CSV table of C-alpha atoms in Angstrom, one decimal:
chain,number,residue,atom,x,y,z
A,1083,UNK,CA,-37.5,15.0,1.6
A,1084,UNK,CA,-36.4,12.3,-0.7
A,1085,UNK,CA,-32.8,10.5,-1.2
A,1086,UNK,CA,-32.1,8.3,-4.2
A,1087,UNK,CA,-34.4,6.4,-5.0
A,1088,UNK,CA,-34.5,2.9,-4.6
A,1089,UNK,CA,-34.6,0.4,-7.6
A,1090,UNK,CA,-38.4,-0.6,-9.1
A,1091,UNK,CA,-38.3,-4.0,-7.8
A,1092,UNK,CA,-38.0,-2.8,-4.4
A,1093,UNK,CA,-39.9,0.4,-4.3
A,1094,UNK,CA,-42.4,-0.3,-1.9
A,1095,UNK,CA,-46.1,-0.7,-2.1
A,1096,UNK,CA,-49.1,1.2,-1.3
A,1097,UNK,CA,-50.9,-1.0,1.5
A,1098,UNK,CA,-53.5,-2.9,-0.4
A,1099,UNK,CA,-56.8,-1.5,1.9
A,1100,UNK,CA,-56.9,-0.2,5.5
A,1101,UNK,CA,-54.2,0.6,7.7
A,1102,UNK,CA,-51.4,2.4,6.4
A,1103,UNK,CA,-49.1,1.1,9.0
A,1104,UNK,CA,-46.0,-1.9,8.8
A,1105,UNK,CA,-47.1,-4.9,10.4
A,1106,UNK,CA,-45.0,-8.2,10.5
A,1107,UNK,CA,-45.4,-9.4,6.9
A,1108,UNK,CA,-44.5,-5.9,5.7
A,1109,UNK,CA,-41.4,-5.0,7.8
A,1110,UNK,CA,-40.1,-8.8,6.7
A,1111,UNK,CA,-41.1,-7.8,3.4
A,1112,UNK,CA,-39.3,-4.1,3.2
A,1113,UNK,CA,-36.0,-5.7,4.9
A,1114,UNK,CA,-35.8,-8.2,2.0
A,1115,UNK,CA,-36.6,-6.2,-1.0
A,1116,UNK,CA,-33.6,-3.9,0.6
A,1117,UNK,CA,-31.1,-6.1,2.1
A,1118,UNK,CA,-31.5,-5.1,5.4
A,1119,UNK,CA,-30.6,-7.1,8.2
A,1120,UNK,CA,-30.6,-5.5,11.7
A,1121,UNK,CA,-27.5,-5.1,13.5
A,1122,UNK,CA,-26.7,-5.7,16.9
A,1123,UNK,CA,-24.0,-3.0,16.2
A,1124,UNK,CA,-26.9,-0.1,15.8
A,1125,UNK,CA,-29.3,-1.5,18.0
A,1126,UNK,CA,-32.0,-2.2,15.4
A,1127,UNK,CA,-34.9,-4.2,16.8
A,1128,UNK,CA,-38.2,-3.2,14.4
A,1129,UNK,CA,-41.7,-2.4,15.8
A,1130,UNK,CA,-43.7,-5.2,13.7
A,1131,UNK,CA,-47.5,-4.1,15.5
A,1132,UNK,CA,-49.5,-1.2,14.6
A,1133,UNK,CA,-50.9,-1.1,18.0
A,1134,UNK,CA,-47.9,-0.7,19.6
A,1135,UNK,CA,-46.9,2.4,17.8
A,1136,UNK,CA,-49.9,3.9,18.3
A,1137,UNK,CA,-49.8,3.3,21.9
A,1138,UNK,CA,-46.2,5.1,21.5
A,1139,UNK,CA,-48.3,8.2,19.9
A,1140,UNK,CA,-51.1,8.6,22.2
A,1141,UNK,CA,-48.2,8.1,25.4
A,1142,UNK,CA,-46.3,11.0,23.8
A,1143,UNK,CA,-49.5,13.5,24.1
A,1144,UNK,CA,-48.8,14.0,20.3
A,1145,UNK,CA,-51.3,16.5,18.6
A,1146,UNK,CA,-51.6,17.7,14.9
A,1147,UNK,CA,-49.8,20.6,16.2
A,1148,UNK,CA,-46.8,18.9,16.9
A,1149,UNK,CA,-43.8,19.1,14.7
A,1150,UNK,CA,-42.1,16.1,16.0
A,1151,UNK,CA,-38.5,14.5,15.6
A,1152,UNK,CA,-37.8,10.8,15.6
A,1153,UNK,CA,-34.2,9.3,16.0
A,1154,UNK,CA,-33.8,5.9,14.5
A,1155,UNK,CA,-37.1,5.5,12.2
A,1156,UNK,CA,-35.5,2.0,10.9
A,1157,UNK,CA,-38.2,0.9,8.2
A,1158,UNK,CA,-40.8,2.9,9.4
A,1159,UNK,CA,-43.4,1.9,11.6
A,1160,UNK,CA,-43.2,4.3,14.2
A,1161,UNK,CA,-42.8,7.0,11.7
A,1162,UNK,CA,-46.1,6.1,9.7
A,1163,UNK,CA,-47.5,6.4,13.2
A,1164,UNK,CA,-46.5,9.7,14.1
A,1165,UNK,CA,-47.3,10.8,10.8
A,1166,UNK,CA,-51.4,9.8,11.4
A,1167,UNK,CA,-51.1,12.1,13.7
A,1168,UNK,CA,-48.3,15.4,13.8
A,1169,UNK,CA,-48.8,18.3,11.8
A,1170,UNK,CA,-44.8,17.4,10.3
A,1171,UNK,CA,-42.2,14.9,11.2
A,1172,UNK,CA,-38.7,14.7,10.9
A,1173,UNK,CA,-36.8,11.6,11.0
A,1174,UNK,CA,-33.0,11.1,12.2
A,1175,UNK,CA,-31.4,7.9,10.6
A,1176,UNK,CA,-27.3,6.8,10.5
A,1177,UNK,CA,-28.3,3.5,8.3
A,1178,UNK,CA,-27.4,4.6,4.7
A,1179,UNK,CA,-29.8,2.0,3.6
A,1180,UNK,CA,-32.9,2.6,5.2
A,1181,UNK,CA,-32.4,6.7,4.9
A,1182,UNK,CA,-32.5,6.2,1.9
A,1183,UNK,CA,-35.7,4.2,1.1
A,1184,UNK,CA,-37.0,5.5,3.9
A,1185,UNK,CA,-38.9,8.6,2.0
A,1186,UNK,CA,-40.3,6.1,-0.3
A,1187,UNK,CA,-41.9,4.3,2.0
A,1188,UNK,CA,-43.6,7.2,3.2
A,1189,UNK,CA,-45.0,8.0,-0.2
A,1190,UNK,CA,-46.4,4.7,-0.8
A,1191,UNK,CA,-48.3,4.5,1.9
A,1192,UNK,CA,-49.0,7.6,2.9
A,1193,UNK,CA,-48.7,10.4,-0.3
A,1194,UNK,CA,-51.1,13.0,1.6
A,1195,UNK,CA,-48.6,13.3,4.5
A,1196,UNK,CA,-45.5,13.0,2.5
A,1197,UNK,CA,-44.6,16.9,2.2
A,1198,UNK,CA,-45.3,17.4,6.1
A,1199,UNK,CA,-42.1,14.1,6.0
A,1200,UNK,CA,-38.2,15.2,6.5
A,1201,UNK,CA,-35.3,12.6,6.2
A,1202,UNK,CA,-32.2,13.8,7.7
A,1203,UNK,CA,-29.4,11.6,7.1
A,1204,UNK,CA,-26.7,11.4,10.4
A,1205,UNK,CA,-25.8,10.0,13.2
A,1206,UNK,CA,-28.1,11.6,15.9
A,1207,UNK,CA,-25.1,13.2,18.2
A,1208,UNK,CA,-23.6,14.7,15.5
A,1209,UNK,CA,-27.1,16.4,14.7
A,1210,UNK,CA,-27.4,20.5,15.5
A,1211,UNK,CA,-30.0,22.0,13.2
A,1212,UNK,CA,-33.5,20.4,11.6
A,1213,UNK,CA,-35.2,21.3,8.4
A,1214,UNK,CA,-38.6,22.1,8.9
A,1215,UNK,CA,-40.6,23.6,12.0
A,1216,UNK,CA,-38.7,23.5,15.6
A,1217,UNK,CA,-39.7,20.4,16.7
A,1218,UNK,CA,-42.0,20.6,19.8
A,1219,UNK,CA,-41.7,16.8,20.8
A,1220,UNK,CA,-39.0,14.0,20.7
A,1221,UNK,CA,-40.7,10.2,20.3
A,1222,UNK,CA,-38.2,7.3,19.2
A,1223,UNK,CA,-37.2,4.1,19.5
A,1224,UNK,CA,-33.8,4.4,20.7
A,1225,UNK,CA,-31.6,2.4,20.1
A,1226,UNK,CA,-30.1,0.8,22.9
A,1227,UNK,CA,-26.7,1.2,23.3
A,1228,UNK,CA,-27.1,4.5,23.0
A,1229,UNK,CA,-29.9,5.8,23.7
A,1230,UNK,CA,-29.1,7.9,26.8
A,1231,UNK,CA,-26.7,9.9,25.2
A,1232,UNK,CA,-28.9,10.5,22.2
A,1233,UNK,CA,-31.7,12.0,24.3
A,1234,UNK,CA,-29.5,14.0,26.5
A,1235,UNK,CA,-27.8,15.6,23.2
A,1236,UNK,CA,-31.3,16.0,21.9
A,1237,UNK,CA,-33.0,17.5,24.6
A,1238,UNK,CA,-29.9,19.8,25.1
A,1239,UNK,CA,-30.0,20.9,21.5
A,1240,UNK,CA,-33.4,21.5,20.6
A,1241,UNK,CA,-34.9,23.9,23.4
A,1242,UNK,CA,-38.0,24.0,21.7
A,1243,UNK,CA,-39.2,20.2,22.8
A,1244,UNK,CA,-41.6,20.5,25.4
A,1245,UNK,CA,-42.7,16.4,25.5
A,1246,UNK,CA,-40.6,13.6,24.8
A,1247,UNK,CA,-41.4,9.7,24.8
A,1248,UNK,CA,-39.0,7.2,24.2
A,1249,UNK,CA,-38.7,3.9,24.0
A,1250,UNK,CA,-35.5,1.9,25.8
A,1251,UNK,CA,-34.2,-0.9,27.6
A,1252,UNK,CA,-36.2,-1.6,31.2
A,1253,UNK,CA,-33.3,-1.3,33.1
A,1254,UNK,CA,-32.5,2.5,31.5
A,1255,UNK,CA,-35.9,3.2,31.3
A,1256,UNK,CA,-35.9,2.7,35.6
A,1257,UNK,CA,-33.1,4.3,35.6
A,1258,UNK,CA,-34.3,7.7,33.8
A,1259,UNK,CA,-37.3,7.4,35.8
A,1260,UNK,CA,-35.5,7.1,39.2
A,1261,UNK,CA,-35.4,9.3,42.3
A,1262,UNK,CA,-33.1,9.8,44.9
A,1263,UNK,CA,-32.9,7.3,47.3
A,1264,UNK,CA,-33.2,4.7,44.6
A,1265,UNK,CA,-30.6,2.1,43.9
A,1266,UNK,CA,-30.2,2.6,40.4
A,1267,UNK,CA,-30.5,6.2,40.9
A,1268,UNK,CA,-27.5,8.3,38.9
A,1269,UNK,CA,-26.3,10.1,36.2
A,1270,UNK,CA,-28.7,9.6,33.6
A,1271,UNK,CA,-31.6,10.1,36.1
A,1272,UNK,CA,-30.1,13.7,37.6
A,1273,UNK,CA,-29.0,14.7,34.1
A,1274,UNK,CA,-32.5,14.1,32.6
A,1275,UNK,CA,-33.9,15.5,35.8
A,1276,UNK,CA,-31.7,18.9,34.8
A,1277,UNK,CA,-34.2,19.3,31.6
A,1278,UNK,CA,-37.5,17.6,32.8
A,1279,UNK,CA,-40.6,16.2,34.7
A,1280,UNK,CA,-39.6,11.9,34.2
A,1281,UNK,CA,-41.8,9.1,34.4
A,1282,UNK,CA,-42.0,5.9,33.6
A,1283,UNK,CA,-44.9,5.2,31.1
A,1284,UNK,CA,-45.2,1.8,30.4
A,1285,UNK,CA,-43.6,-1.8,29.6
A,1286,UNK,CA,-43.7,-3.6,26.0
A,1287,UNK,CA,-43.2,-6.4,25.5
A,1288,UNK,CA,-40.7,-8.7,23.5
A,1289,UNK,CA,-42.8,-9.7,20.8
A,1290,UNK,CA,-43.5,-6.8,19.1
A,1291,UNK,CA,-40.1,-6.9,17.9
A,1292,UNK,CA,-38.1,-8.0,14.7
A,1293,UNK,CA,-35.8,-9.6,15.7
A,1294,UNK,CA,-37.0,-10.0,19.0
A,1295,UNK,CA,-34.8,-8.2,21.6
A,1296,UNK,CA,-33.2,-10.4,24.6
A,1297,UNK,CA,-34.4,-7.6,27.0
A,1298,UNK,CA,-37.7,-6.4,27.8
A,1299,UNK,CA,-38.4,-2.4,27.0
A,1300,UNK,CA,-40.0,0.4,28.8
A,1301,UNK,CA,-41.5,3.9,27.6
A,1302,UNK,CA,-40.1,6.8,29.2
A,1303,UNK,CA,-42.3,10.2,29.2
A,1304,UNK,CA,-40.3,13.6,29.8
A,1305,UNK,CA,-41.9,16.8,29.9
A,1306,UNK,CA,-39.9,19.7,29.7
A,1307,UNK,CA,-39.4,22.7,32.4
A,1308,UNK,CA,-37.2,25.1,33.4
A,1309,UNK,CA,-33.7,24.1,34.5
A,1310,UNK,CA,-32.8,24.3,38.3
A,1311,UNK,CA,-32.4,28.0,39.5
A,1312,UNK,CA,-28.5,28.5,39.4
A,1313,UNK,CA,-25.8,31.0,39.1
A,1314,UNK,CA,-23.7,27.2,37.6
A,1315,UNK,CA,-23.7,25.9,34.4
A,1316,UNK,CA,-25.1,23.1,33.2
A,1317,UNK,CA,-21.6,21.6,32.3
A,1318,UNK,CA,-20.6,23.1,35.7
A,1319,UNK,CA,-23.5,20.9,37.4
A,1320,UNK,CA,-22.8,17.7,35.4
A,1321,UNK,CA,-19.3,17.7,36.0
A,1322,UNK,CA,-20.0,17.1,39.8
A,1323,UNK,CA,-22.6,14.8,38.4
A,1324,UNK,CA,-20.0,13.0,37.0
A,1325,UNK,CA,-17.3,13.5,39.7
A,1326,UNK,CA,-20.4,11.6,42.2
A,1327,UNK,CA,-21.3,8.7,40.7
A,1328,UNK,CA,-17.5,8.0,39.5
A,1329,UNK,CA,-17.2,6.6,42.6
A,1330,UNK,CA,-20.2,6.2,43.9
A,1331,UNK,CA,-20.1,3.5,47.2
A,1332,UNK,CA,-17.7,6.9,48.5
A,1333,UNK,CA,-19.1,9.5,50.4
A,1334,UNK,CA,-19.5,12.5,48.8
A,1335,UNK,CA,-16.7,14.0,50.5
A,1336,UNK,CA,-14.4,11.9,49.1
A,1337,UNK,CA,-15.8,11.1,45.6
A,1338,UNK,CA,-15.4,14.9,44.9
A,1339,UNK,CA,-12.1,15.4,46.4
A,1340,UNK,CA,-10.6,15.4,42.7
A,1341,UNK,CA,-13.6,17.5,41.5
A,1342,UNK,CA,-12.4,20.0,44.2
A,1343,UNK,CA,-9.1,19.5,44.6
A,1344,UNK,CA,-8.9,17.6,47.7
A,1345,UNK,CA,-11.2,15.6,50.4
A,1346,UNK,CA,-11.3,19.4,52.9
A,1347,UNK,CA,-12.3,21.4,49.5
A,1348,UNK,CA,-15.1,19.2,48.9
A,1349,UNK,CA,-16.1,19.4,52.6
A,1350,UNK,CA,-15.9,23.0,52.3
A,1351,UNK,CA,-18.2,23.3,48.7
A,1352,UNK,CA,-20.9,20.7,50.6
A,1353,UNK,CA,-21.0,22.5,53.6
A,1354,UNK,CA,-21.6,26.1,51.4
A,1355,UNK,CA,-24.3,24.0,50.0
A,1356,UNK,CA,-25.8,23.1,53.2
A,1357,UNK,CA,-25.6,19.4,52.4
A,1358,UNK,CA,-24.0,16.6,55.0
A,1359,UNK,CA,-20.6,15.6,53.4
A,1360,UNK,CA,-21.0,11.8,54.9
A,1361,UNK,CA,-24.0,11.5,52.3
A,1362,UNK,CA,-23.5,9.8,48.7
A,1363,UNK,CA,-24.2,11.1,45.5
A,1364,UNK,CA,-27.6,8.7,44.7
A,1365,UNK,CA,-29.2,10.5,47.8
A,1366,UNK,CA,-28.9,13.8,46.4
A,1367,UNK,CA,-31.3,15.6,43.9
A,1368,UNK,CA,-30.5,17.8,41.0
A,1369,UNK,CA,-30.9,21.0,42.7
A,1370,UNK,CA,-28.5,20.0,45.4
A,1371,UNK,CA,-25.7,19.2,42.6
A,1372,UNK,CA,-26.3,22.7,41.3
A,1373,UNK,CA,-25.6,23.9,44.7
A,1374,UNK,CA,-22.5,21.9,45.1
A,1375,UNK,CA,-21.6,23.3,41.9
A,1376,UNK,CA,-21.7,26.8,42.7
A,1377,UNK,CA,-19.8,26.5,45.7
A,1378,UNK,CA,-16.6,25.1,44.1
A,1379,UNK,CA,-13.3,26.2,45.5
A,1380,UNK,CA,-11.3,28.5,43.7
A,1381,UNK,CA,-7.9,26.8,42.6
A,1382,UNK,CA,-4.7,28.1,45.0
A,1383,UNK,CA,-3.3,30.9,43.3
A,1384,UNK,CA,0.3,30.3,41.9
């Protein structure tokens, strides 16, 4: 799907023999021709090795029947990647700019895979439908200041994506990946937990990056399965999610006392759950939230 076109001094270039992918010289190259220069704002770090984003499609399990959706394609290298690869890919970008040379890149240098290429223009939260197939599999580098939120409102949105792989910060890729009983165990790891199987899948490293990033970054693998057996919602579960890790050096007892009114309705809703009220929320999985969850007192009657 193209956008305007850029002008012909910048269009970009067919590769001049072998690899189709952006290494160093080419991303530098790209960002020049079109004025880009990344932003702390939106996160933009660019994958500058070919290696790398390969490694990125081989940890995500993608197949050439995948119809896969990436969130923040920046210049392109991940996207070229994906596109070696998936049967179709559609790309999710809020940089005006790079949407819209984006499709032009792909052309250059890759024309046989350009028609199986979407660009969808928007900020990735604000995104509710896709052209193309239903996407089967979610791999992105996400940006880093937000990339929780981005995969939670993805992954809630698009039922249809059974294997995700992302790319974050260390520290929120361990916490994804963590269990209960961890230290940095809490909302984004029972929320993720809600939708699927998580895993750590790897580290890279900082020089893979333009500009490099003052963090190091991890790849986190989710597979999708069904949602905890519940009579609750999932807005019913997160919200004592929430109401946990709020305050989350309190017991539960008295982290959910606003969730349930007061400190003897939350006793009441863990006890109906079968789960010790002196506990704290990092201890608990997210089957034991749902529980919680579908125990909450009624409000008094007036």
């Amino acid at each position: 799907m193209s956008t305007t076109d850029p002008t012909p001094d910048s269009r970009p270039q067919p590769p001049a023999g072998g690899t189709p992918l952006l290494g160093s010289a080419d991303i530098r190259a790209l960002a020049d021709a079109f004025g880009v220069k990344p932003t702390k704002q939106r996160g933009q770090n660019f994958v500058i090795d070919g290696n790398t984003v390969r490694r990125i499609v081989r940890a995500g399990g993608v197949t050439g029947e995948d119809a896969v959706v990436e969130v923040g394609p920046g210049l392109g290298s991940l996207t070229l990647a994906l596109l070696e690869v998936a049967e179709h890919v559609t790309a999710v970008e809020i940089d005006p700019v790079l949407a819209r040379h984006l499709p032009d890149t792909v052309a250059a240098r890759m024309p046989e895979k350009a028609d199986a290429f979407d660009l969808v223009f928007s900020d990735a939260m604000e995104v509710t439908e896709l052209p193309g197939p239903a996407p089967t599999a979610l791999v992105a580098n996400l940006p880093y200041n937000v990339a929780v939120p981005v995969l939670l409102h993805m992954l809630a949105t698009f039922p249809s994506i059974e294997r995700t792989l992302v790319m974050v910060q260390s520290e929120v890729a361990d916490r994804l990946a963590a269990k209960p009983g961890n230290k940095v165990y809490g909302v984004p790891s029972v929320k993720a937990n809600w939708y699927a199987d998580v895993k750590r899948a790897g580290a890279i490293g900082r020089n893979v990056f333009w500009p490099a990033p003052n963090v190091d970054s991890g790849l986190v693998s989710l597979i999708r399965r069904e949602p905890p057996k519940t009579t609750a919602t999932r807005e019913e579960v997160f919200a004592v999610v929430d109401a946990a890790f709020a305050q989350r050096r309190k017991t539960l007892r008295a982290a959910l006392a606003g969730w349930a009114g007061s400190p003897a309705g939350a006793e009441q809703a863990l006890a109906a759950a079968g789960i010790d009220h002196k506990l704290r929320g990092e201890m608990l999985t997210v089957e034991q939230f749902a529980a919680i969850a579908e125990h909450k007192p009624a409000k008094d009657s007036e």
